[in-house]
Coordinates of C-alpha atoms and ligand atoms in Angstrom, one line a residue:
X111 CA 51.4 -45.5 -29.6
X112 CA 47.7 -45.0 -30.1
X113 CA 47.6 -42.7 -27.3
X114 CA 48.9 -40.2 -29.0
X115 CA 45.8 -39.6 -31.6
X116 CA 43.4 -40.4 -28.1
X117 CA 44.6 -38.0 -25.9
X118 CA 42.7 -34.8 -25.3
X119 CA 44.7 -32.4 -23.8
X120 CA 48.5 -31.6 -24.1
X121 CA 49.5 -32.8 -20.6
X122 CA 47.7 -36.3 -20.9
X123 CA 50.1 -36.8 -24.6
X124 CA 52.9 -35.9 -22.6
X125 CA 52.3 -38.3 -20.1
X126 CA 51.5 -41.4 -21.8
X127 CA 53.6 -40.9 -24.5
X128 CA 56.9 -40.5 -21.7
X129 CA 55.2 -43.7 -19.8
X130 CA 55.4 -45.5 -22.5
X131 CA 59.0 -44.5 -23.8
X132 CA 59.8 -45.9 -20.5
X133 CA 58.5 -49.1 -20.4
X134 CA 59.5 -49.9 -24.3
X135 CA 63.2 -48.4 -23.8
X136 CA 63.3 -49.7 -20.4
X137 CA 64.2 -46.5 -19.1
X138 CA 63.4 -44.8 -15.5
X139 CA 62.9 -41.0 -17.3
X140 CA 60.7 -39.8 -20.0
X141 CA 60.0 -36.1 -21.2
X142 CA 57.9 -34.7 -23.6
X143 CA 59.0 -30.6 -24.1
X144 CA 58.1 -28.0 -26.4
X145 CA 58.9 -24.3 -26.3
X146 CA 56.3 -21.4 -26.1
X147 CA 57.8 -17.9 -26.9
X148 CA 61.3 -19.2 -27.4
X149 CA 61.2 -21.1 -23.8
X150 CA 61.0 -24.7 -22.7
X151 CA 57.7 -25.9 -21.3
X152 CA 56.7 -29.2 -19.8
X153 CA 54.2 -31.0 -21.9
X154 CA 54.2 -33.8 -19.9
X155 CA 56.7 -36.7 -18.0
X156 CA 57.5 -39.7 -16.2
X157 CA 59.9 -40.8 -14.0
X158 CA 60.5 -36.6 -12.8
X159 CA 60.4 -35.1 -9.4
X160 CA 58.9 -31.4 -9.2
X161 CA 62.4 -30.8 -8.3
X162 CA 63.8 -32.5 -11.0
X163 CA 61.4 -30.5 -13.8
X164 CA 63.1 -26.9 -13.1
X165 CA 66.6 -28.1 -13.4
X166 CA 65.7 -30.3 -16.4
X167 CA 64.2 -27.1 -17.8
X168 CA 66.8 -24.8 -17.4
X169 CA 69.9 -27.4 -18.6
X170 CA 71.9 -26.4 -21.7
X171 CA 71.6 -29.5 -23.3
X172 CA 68.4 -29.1 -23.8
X173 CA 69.0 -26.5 -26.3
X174 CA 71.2 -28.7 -28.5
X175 CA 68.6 -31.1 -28.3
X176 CA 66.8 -28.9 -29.9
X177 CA 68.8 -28.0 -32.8
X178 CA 69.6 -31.8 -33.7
X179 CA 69.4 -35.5 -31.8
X180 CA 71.4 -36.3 -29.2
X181 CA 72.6 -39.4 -27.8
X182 CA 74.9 -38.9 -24.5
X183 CA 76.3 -40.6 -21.2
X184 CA 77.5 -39.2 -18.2
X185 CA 77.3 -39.3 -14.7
X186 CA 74.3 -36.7 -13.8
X187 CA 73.0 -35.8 -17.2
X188 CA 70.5 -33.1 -17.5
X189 CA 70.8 -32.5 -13.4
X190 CA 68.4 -35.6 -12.3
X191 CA 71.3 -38.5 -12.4
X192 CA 70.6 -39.9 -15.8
X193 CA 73.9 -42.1 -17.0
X194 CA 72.2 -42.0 -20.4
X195 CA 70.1 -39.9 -22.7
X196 CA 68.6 -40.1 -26.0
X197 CA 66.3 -36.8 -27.3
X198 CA 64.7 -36.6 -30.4
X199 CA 63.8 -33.1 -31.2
X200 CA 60.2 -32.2 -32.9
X201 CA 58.1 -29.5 -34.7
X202 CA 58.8 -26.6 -36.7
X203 CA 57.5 -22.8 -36.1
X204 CA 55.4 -22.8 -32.9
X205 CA 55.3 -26.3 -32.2
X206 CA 58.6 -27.4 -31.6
X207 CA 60.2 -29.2 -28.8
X208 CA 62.0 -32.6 -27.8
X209 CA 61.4 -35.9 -26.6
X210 CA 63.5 -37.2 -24.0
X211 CA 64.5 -40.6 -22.3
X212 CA 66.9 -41.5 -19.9
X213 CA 68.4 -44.3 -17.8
X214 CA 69.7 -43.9 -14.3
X215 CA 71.9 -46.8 -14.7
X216 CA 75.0 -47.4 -17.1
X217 CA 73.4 -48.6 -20.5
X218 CA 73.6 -46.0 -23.9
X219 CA 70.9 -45.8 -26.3
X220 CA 72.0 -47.5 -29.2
X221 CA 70.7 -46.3 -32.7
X222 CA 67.7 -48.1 -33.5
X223 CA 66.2 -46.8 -30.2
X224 CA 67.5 -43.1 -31.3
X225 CA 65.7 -43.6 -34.6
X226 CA 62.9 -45.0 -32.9
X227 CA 62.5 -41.9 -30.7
X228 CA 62.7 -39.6 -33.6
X229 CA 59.3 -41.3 -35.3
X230 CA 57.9 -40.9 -32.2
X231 CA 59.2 -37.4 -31.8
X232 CA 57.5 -36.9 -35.2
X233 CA 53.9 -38.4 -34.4
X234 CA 54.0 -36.2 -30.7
X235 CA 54.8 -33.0 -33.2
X236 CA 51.4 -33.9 -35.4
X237 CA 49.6 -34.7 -32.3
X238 CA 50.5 -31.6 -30.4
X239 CA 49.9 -29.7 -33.3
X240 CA 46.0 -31.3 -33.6
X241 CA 45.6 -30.4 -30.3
X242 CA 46.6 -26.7 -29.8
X243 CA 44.8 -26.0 -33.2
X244 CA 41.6 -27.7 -31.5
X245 CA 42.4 -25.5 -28.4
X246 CA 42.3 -22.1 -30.8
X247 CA 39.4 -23.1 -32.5
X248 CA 37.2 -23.8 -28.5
X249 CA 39.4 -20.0 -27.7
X250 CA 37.7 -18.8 -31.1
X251 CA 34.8 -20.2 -30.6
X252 CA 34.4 -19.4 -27.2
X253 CA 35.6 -15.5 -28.2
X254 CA 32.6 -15.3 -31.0
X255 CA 30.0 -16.7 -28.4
X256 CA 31.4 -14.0 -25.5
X257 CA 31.1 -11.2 -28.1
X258 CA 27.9 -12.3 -29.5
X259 CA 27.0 -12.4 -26.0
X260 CA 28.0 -9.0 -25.3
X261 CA 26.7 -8.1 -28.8
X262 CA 22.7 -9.3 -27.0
X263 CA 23.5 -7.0 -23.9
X264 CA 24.7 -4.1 -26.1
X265 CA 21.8 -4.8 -28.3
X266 CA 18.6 -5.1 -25.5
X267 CA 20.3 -1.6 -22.7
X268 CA 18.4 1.2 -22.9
X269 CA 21.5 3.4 -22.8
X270 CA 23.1 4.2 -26.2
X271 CA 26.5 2.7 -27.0
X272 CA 28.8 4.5 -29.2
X273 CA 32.2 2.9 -29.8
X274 CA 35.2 5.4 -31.6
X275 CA 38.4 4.1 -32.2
X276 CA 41.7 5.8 -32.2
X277 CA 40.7 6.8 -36.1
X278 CA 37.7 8.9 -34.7
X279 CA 35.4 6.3 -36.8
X280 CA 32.2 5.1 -34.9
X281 CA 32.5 1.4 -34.8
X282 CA 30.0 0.3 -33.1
X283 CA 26.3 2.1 -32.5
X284 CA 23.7 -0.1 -30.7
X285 CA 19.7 0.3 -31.1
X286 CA 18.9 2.0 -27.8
X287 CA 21.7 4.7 -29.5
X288 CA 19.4 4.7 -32.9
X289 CA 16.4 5.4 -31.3
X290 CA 17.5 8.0 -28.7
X291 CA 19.0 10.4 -31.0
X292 CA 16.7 9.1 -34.3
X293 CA 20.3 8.6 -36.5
X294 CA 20.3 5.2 -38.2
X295 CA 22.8 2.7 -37.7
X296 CA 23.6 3.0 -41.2
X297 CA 24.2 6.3 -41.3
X298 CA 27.1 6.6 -38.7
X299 CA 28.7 3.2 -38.6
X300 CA 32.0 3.3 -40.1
X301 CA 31.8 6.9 -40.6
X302 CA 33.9 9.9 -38.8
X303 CA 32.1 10.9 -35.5
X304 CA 32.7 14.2 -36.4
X305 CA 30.3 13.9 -39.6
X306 CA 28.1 11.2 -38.6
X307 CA 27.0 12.7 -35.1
X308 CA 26.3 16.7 -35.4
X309 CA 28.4 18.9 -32.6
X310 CA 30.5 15.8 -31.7
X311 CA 33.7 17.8 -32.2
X312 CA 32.6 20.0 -29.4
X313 CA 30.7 17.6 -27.2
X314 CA 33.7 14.8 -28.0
X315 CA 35.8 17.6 -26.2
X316 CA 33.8 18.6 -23.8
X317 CA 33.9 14.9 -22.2
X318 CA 36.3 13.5 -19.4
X319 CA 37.2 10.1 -20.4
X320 CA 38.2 7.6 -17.6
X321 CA 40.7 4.8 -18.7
X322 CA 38.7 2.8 -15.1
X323 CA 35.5 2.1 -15.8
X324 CA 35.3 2.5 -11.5
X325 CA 37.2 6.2 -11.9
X326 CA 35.3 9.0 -11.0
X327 CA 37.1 11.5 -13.8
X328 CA 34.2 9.4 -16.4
X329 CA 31.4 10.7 -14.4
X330 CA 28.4 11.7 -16.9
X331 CA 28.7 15.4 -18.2
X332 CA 25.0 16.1 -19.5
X333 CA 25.3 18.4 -23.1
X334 CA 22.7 19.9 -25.6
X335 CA 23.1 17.7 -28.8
X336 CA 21.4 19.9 -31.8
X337 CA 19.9 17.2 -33.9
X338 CA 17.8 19.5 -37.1
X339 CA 14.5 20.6 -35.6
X340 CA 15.5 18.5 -32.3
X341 CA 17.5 19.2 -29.0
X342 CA 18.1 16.5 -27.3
X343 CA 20.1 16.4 -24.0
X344 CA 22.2 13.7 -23.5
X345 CA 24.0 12.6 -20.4
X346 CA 27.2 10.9 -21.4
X347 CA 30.3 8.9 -20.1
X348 CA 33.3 7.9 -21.9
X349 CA 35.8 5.0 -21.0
X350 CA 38.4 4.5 -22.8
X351 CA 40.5 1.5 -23.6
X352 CA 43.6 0.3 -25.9
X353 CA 41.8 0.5 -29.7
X354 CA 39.1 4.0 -28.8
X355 CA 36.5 4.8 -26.5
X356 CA 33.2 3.8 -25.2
X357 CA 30.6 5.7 -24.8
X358 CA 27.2 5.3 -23.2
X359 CA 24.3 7.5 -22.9
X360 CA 20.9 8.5 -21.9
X361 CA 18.3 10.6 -22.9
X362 CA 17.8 13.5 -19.9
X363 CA 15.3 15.6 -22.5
X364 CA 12.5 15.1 -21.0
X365 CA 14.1 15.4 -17.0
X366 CA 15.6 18.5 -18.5
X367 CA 12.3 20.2 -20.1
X368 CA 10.8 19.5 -16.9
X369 CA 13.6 21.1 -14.4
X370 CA 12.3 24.4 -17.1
X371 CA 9.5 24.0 -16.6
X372 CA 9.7 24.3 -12.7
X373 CA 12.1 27.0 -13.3
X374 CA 10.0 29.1 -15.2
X375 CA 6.7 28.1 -13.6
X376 CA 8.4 29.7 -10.2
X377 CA 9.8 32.5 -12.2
X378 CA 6.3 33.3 -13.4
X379 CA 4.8 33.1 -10.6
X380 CA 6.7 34.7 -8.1
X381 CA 6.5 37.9 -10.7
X382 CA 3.5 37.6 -11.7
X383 CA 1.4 36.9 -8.7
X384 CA 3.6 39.7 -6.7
X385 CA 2.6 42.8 -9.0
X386 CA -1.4 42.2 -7.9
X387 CA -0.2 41.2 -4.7
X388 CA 1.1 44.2 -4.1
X389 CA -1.4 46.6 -5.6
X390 CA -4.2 44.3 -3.2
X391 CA -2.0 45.3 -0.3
X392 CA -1.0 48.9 -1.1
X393 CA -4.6 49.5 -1.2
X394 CA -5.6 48.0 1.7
X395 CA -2.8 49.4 3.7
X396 CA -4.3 52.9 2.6
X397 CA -7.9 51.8 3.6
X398 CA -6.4 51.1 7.0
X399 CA -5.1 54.2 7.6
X400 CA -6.2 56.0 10.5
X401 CA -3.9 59.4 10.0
X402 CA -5.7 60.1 6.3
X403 CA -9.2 61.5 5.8
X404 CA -10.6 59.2 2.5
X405 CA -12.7 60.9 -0.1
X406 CA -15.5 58.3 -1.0
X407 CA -14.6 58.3 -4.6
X408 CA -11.0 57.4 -3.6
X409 CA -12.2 54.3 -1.4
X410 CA -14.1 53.4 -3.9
X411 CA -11.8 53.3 -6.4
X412 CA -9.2 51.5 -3.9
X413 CA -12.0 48.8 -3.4
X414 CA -12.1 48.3 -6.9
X415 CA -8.6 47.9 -7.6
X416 CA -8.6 45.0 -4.8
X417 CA -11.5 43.2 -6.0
X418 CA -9.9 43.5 -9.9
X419 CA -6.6 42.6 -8.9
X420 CA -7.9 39.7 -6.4
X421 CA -9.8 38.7 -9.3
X422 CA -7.1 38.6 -11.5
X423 CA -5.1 36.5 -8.6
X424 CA -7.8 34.3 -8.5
X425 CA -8.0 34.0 -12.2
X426 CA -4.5 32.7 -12.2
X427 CA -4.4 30.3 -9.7
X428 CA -7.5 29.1 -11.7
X429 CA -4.8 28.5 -14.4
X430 CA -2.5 27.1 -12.2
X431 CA -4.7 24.3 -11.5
X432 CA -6.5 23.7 -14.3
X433 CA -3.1 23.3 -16.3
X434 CA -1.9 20.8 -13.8
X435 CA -5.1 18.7 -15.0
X436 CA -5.4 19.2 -18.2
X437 CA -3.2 16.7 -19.7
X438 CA -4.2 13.4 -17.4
X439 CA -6.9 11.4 -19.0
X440 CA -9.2 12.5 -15.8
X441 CA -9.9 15.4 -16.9
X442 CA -13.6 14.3 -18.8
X443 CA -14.2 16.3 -22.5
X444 CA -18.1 15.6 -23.7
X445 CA -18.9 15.0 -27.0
X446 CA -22.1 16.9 -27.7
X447 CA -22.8 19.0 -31.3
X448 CA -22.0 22.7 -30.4
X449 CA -23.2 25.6 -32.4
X450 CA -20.0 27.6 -32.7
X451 CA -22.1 30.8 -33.6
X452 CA -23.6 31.0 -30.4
X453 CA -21.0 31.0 -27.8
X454 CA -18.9 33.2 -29.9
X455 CA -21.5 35.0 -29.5
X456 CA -21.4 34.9 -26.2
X457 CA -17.4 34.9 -25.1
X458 CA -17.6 38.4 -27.5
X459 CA -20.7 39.6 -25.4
X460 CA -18.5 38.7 -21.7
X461 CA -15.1 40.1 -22.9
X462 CA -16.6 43.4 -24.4
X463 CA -18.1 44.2 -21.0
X464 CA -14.4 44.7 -19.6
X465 CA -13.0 45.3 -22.8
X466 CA -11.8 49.3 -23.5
X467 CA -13.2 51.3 -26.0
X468 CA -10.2 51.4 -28.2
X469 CA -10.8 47.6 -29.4
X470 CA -13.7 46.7 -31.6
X471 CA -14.9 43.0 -31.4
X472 CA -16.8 41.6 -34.4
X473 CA -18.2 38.0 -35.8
X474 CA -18.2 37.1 -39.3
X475 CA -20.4 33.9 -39.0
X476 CA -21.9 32.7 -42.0
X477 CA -24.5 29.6 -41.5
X478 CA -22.2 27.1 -40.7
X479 CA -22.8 23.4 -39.8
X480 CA -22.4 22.2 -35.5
X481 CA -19.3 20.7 -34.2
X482 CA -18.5 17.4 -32.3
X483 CA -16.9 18.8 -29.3
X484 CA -16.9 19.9 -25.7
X485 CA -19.6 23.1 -25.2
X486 CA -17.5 24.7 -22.1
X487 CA -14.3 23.6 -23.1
X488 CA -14.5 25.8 -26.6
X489 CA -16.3 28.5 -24.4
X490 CA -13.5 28.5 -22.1
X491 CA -10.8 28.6 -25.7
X492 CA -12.1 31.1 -27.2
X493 CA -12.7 33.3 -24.1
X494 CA -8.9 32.6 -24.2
X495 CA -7.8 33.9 -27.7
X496 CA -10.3 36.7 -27.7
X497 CA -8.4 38.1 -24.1
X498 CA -5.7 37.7 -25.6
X499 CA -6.7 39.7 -28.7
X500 CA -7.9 42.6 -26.4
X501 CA -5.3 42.3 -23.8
X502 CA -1.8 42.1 -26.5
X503 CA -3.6 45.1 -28.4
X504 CA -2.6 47.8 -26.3
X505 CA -2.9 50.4 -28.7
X506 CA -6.4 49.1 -29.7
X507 CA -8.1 48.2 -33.0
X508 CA -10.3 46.0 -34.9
X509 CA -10.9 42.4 -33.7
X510 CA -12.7 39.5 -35.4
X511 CA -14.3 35.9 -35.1
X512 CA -14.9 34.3 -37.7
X513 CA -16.0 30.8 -39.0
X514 CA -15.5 29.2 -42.1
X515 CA -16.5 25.8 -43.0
X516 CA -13.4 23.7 -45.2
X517 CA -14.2 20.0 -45.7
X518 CA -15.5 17.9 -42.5
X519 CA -14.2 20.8 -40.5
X520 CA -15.0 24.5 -39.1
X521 CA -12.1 26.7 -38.7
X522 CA -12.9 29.4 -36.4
X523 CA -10.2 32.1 -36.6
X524 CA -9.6 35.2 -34.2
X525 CA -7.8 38.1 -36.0
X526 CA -6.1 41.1 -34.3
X527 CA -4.1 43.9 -35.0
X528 CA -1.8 44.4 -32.0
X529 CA 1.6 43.6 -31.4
X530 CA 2.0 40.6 -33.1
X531 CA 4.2 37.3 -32.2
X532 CA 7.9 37.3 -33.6
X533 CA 8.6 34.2 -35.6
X534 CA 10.9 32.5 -33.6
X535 CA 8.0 32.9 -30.2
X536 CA 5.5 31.3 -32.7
X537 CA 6.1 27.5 -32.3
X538 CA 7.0 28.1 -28.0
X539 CA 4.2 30.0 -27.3
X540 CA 1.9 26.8 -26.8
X541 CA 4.3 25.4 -24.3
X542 CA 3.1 25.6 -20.4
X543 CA 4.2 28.8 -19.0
X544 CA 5.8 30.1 -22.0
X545 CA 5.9 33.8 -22.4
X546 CA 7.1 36.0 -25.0
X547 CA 9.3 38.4 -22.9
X548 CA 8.1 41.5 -21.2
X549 CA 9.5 44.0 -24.2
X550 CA 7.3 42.5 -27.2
X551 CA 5.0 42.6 -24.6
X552 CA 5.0 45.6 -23.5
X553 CA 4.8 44.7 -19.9
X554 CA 0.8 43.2 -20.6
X555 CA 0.8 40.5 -17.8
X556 CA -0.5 36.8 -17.8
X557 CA 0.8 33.3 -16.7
X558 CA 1.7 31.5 -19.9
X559 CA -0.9 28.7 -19.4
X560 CA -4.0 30.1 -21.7
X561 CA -2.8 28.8 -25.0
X562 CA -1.4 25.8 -23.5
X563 CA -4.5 24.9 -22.1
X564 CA -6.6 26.0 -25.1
X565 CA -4.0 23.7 -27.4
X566 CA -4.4 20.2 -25.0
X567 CA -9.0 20.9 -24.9
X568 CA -8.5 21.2 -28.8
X569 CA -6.4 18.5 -28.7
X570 CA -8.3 16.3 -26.5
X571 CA -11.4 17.7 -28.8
X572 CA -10.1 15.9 -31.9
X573 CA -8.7 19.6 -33.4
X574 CA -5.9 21.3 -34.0
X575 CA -4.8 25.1 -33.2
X576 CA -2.3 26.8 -34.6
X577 CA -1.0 30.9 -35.5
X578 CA 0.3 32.5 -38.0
X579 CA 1.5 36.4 -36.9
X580 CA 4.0 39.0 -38.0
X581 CA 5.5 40.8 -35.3
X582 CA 4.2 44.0 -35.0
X583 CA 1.4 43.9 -37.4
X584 CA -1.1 41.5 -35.3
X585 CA -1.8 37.8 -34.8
X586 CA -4.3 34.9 -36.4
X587 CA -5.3 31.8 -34.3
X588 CA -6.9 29.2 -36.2
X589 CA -8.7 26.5 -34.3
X590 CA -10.3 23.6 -36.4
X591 CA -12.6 21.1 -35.2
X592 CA -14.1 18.5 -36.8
X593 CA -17.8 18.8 -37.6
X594 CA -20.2 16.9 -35.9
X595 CA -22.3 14.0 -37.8
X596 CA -25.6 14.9 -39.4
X597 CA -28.2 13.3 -38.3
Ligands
ADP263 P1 -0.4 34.8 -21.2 O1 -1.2 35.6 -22.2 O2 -1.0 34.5 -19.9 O3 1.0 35.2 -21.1 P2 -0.9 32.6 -23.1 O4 -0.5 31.2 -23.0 O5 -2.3 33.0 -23.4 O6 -0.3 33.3 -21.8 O7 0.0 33.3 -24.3 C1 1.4 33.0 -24.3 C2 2.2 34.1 -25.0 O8 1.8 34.2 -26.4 C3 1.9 35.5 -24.4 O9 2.7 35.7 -23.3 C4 2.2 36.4 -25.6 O10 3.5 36.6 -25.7 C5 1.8 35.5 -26.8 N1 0.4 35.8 -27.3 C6 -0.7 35.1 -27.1 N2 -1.7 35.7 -27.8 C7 -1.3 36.8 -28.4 C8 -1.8 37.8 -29.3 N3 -3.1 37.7 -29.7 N4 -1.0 38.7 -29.8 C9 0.3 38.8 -29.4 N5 0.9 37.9 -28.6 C10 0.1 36.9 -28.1

């Protein structure tokens, strides 16, 4: 019976082992049987019609055969015709089953063939055994190679992947998930979601989870996600299955900030460019009037207001276009050494022309050493910050440049004392069309876009700009550029 230790699957044992029986019993029926969850099973046979197998299967001898050996005759044994029949059950625990041979004519097992079944019987057990525990180690095999697998693709999405079981602990957190929200791996594995992920108690809630990955009730729900200093918007979906819930998301921050960004740009806009739209058309439509008499004085001063508020249009749209540039590498920033003195010199000189009396403009310049940076660019900064200094000083008072030189660089700070920036406006107020709103304001107009602008030149310059303000009690800019090398 050296077929039983060569046989690789189940089926081929039964086989040869039943073909076998036959020929050494001289018998016309062999079976090979063994019982999976509590029910008989074909391992393999010879001799059997298809027809033959369900009755064979379903016979109550069988189950005797089971329990001890049997050696019968009859007329139709087991339901195929069999005259005589020896079994030999097998196995304990999960492999068990029987061995079976029969003869179709008259002629009883005697019981050296019943003994020599059962050492049979005894070999099949070991070999069956051999094989299903080869077949769970390919299934366990084949299980770690699918989930390391799955462990590659989990590990290489861009989506995060966040697995909670039915214990609410994060089980499994993949590297898109680490770098999206900037919480390590080590930090939330194995730990509650509630702890481990800030908000999750309200965002968990807030989700629809589909038990079909194809169902529509999973659809992505985008929410804030408050991570310290961060907020992060996340568009997530949540399937879940027997042992938790999957979920996977991306990072719609950036989509978000923009869809603002559009939203206040049109909100600026529309406002701001209608209040000088109108006063340009009020005073035309007076112009135009046939029905009134004008006083000179009065068309002159309706002349002015158009070309003042046109300008200020114009001024705008300037903005407009300028900010749409500013960012892309395009937009070319020279290099040259700048004497800061001179034009703040001159941007004091141009914005005390329109300035009103009630503001004061003054430059505290001690000698100080030339800058590496762009001539027009820094013009066209602190032209910026010093309008701002007039326009958010309302009430008036005392403004001033000045320049001081710290290390390899010259800070050049503007100093006012108008209405100040509130603390919370202090870190948004370099963001493209970000305005403080209209009450600390006090209505003074603009577009949002000057210190934006002004931060990406000093940017591009090699600088930094930054403020420092209380509300109410005026405002310091600091811009700081590096200083050029002597030569
Ligand atoms: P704009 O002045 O056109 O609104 P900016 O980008 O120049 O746009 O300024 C953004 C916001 O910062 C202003 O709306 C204002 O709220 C605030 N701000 C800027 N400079 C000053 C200042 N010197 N004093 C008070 N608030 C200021």
């Amino acid at each position: 019976m050296t077929i039983v230790n060569r046989a690789r699957t189940e089926q081929e044992l039964g086989d040869h082992v039943s073909a076998e029986l036959c020929e050494t019993f001289e018998a016309e029926i062999a079976f090979v049987l063994a019982y999976d969850d509590g029910r008989p099973g074909l391992v393999g046979a010879y001799g059997l019609r298809s027809e033959d197998i369900e009755r064979l299967l379903g016979h109550g001898l069988l189950d005797a055969s089971l329990a001890s050996p049997q050696r019968v005759e009859g007329v139709d044994l087991l339901g195929v015709g069999a005259r005589a029949l020896v079994c030999a059950p097998f196995g304990a625990g999960p492999t068990r089953g029987t061995l079976g041979v029969a003869r179709l004519y008259e002629q009883s097992f005697d019981e050296a063939e019943a003994a020599l079944l059962e050492a049979v019987a005894f070999s099949v057990a070991h070999a069956l055994e051999r094989l299903r525990l080869a077949d769970e180690r390919d299934r366990l095999y084949r299980d770690a190679q699918e989930r390391a697998h799955a462990a590659r693709v989990i590990g290489s999405i861009a989506d995060g992947v966040l697995l909670i079981d039915d214990a609410g602990i994060v089980q499994l957190w993949n590297p898109a998930a680490e770098a999206i929200t900037g919480l390590a791996k080590d930090v939330v594995l194995g730990r509650p979601a509630e702890e481990a992920i800030p908000g999750w108690s309200v965002i968990g809630s807030s989700l629809a989870v589909a038990h079909d990955p194809a169902s529509s009730r999973g659809r992505a729900t985008t929410v804030p996600v408050e991570l310290g200093e961060r907020e992060l918007w996340l568009s997530i979906r949540g399937v879940g299955f027997a042992e938790g819930t999957v979920y996977a998301f991306q990072d719609l921050t950036e989509e978000r900030r923009l869809e603002e960004l559009k939203a206040d740009f049109i909100a600026t806009v529309s406002h701001e460019l209608r209040t000088p739209l109108a006063s340009v058309h009020g005073a035309a439509k007076t112009l135009q009037r046939e029905d009134v008499v004008l006083g000179g004085e009065v068309s002159r001063q309706l002349l002015a207001l158009i070309t003042e508020q046109s300008d200020r249009l114009s001024t705008m749209v300037d903005d407009i276009l300028f900010a749409s540039r500013v960012d892309s590498p395009e937009l070319q920033i020279a290099t040259e050494r700048v004497d800061v003195e001179t034009v703040a010199a001159e941007v004091i000189a141009a914005t005390r022309a329109h300035a009103p009396e009630r503001v004061t403009i003054e430059l505290v310049a001690p000698p100080s050493p030339p800058v590496a940076a762009d001539r027009d660019k820094l013009r066209q900064v602190l032209t910026n910050l010093v309008a701002n200094a007039v326009k958010y000083s309302p009430a008036g008072g005392r403004i001033a440049v000045e320049l001081a030189t710290h290390g390899r660089h010259l800070a050049i700070v503007v100093r006012d004392e108008g209405l100040g920036i509130a603390t919370s406006d202090q870190r948004l107020i370099f963001e493209k069309f970000y305005r403080a709103d209209a009450n600390m304001n006090r209505g003074v107009s603009g577009s949002g876009l000057g210190l934006y602008i002004s931060r990406e030149l000093i940017h591009r310059m090699g600088g930094t700009i930054s403020v420092d303000s209380q509300f109410g009690e005026g405002s310091v800019f600091v811009v700081r550029l590096p200083l050029a090398d002597a030569d």
